[in-house]
Coordinates of C-alpha atoms in Angstrom, one line a residue:
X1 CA 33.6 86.8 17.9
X2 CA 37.1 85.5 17.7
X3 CA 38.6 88.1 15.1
X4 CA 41.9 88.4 17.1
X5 CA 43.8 87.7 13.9
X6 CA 46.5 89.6 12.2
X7 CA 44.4 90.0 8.8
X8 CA 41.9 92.3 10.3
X9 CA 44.1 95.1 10.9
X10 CA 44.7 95.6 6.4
X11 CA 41.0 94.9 6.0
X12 CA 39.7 96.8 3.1
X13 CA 37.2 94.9 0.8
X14 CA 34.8 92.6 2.6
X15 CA 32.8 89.9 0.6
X16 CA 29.7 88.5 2.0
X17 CA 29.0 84.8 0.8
X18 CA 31.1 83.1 -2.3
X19 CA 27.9 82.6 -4.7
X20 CA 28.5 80.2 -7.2
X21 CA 28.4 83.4 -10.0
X22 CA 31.1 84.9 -7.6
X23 CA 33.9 84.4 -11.2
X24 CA 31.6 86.2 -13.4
X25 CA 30.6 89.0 -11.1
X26 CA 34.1 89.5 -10.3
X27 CA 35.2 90.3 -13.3
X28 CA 32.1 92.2 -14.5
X29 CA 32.5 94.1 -11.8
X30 CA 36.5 94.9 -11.3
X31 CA 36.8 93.5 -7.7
X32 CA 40.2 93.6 -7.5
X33 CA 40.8 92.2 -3.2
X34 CA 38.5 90.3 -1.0
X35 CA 40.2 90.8 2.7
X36 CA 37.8 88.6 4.5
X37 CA 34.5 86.7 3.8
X38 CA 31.3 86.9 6.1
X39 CA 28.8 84.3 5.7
X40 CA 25.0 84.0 6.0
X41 CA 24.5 80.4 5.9
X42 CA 25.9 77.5 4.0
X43 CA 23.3 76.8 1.0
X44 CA 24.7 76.2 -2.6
X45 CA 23.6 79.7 -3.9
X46 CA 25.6 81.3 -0.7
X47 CA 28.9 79.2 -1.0
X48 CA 29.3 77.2 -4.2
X49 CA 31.8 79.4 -5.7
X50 CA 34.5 79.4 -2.6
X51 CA 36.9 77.4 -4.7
X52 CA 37.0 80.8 -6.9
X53 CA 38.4 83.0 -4.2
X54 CA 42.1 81.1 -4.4
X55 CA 43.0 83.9 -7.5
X56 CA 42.8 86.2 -4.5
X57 CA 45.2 84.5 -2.3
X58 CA 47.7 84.7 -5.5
X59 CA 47.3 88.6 -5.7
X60 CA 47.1 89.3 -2.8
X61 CA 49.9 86.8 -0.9
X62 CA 47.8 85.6 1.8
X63 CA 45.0 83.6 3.5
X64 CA 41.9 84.8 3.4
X65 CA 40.2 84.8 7.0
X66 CA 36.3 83.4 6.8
X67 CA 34.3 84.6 9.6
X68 CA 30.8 82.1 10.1
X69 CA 28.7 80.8 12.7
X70 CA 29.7 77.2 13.9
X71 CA 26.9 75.5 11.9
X72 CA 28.4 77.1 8.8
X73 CA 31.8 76.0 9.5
X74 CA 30.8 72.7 9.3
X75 CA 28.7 72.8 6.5
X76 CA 32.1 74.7 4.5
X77 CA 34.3 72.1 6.0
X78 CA 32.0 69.2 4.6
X79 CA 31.4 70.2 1.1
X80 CA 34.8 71.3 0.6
X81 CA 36.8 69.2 2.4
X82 CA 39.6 69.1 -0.6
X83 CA 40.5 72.7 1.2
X84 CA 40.3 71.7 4.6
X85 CA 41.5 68.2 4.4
X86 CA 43.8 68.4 1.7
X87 CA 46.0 65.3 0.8
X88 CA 49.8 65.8 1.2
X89 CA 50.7 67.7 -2.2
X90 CA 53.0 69.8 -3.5
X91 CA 52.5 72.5 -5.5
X92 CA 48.7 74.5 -5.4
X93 CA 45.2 75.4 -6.4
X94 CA 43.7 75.2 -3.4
X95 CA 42.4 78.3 -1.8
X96 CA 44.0 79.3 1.5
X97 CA 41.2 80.4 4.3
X98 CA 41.3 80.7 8.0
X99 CA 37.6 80.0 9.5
X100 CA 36.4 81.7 12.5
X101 CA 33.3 80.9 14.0
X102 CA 31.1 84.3 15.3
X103 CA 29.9 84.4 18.6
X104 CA 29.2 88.8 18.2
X105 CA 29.5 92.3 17.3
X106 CA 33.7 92.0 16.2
X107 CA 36.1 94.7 14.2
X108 CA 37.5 94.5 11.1
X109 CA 39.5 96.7 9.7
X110 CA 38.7 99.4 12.6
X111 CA 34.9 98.7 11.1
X112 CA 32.6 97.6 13.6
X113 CA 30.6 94.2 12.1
X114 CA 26.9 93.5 14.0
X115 CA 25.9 89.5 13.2
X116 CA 22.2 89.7 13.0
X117 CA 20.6 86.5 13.6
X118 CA 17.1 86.0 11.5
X119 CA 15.6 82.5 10.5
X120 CA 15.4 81.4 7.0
X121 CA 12.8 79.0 7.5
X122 CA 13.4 76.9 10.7
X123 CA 16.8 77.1 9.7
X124 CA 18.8 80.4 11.7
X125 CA 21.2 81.9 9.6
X126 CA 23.1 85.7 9.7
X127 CA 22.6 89.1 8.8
X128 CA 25.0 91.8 8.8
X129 CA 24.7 95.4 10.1
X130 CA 27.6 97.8 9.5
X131 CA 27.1 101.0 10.8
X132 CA 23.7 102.8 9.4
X133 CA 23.4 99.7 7.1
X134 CA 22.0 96.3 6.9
X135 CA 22.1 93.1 5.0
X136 CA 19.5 90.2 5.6
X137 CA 19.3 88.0 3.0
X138 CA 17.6 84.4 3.2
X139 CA 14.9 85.2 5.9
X140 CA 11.1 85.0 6.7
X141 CA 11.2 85.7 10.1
X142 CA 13.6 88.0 12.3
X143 CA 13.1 87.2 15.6
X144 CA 12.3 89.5 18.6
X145 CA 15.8 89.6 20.3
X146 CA 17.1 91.0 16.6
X147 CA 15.1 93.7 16.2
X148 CA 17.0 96.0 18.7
X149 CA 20.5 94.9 16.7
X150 CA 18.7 97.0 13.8
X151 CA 17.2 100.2 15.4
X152 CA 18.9 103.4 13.4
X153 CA 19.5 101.4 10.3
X154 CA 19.5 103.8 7.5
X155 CA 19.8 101.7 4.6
X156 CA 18.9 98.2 4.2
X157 CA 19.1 95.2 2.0
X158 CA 16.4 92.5 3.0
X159 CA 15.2 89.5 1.5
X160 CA 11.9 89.7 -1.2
X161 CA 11.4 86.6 -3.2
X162 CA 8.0 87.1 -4.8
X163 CA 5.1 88.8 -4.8
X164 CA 3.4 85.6 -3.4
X165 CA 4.0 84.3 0.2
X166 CA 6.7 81.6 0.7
X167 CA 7.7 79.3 3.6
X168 CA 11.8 80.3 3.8
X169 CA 11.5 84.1 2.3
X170 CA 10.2 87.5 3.0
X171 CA 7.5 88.6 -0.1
X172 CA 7.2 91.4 -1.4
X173 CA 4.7 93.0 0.9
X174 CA 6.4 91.1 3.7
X175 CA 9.5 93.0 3.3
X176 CA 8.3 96.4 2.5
X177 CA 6.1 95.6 6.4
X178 CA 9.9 95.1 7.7
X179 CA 11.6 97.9 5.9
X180 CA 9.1 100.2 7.3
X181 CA 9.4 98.6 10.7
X182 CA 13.0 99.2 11.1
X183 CA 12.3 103.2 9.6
X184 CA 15.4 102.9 7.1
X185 CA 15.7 105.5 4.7
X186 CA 16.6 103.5 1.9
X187 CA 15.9 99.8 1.7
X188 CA 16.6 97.6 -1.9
X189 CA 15.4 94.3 -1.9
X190 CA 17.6 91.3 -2.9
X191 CA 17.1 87.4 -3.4
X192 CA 14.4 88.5 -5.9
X193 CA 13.3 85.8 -8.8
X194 CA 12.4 86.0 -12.4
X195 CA 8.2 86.7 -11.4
X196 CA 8.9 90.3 -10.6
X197 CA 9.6 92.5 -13.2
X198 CA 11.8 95.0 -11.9
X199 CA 10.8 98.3 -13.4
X200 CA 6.9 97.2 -12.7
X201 CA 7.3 96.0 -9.7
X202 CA 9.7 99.4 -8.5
X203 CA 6.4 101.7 -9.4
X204 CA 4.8 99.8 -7.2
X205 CA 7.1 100.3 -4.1
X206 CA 7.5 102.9 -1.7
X207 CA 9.3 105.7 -1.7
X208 CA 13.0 105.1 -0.5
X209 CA 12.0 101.3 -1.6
X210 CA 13.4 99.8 -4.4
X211 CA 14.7 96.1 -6.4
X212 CA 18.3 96.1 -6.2
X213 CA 20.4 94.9 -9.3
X214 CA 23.6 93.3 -10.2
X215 CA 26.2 95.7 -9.8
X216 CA 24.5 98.5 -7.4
X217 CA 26.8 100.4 -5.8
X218 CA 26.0 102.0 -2.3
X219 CA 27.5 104.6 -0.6
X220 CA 26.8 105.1 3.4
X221 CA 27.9 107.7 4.9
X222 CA 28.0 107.3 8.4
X223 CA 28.2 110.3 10.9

């Protein structure tokens, strides 16, 4: 990865993906410092609400470091190129970011972060393992050299659409085949739409398997 950047060292709140809700859940949620962003891949539900993240820069008094794969890069520096390729201004509202593309396992903070590469479709985008956990959004297929990258994972976050098979997303069944797979303790399941009621569809699951909700909270506690 190239993460040789003065920001990592002060690291202490890490965002994954700027969803176009990313105002609202903000302030539903008290987040008071995003230190750096990781992306998955650059579809509107995963980066629409980038242009939100410049009230950081004025708490906090600094650029924001983006860390991405290079197809990602290209696809922030496109649909926001009002932040990248400003015209000569005074004065603000734009966000300040520093992009830097991921090519492996890098440190922030003095935290170890694992890119995981699954497919989302034909279309190969990133997970994230930290430590015991992992979080693979946006995927129907993770591909053999990836598996390894998740052995030990203890609690996981994975992709479940629907109960009914899709061509870019795990179901429901598909996911709980992975989550048992990769033997986590825990696993929620995220990217879930409005077909699966969430109490019903929780009897149904598992143990140690669950829907996860706006505003979870999880602890890991890493040996």
């Amino acid at each position: 990865a190239t993460a040789g950047t003065p920001f990592c060292e002060s690291v202490r709140s890490i965002l994954v993906d700027t969803s176009p809700d990313l105002r609202f859940q903000a302030l539903a949620f008290d987040v008071r410092r995003v230190d750096a962003i990781l992306f998955t891949h650059p579809h509107a539900d995963h980066v629409l609400g980038l242009d939100d993240v410049r009230r950081y820069n004025q708490m906090q008094g600094a650029p924001i470091p983006c860390f991405a794969d290079g197809e990602t890069l290209l696809g922030l520096r496109r649909m926001f190129a009002y932040i990248f390729n400003p015209p000569p201004q005074t004065g603000g509202g734009l966000p300040q970011l520093a992009l830097f593309r991921l090519a492996g396992p890098f440190t922030l903070g003095g935290v170890e972060i694992v890119p995981v590469r699954v497919y989302h479709g034909r279309l190969p985008v990133l997970g994230f393992r930290i430590g015991s956990f992992a979080y693979l959004t946006d995927c129907n297929r993770i591909p053999d050299e990836s598996w390894p990258l998740l052995a030990g994972v203890r609690t996981l976050v994975l992709d479940a659409l629907r109960q009914r098979p899709h061509s870019t997303h795990f179901n429901v069944s598909q996911a709980v085949e992975v989550a048992a797979r990769i033997g986590s303790e825990r696993a929620f399941f995220t990217h879930i739409c409005h077909d699966l009621a969430h109490a019903e569809t929780c009897a149904h699951l598992p143990a140690g398997v669950e829907l996860a909700y706006d505003g979870l909270v999880l602890e890991i506690g890493d040996s």
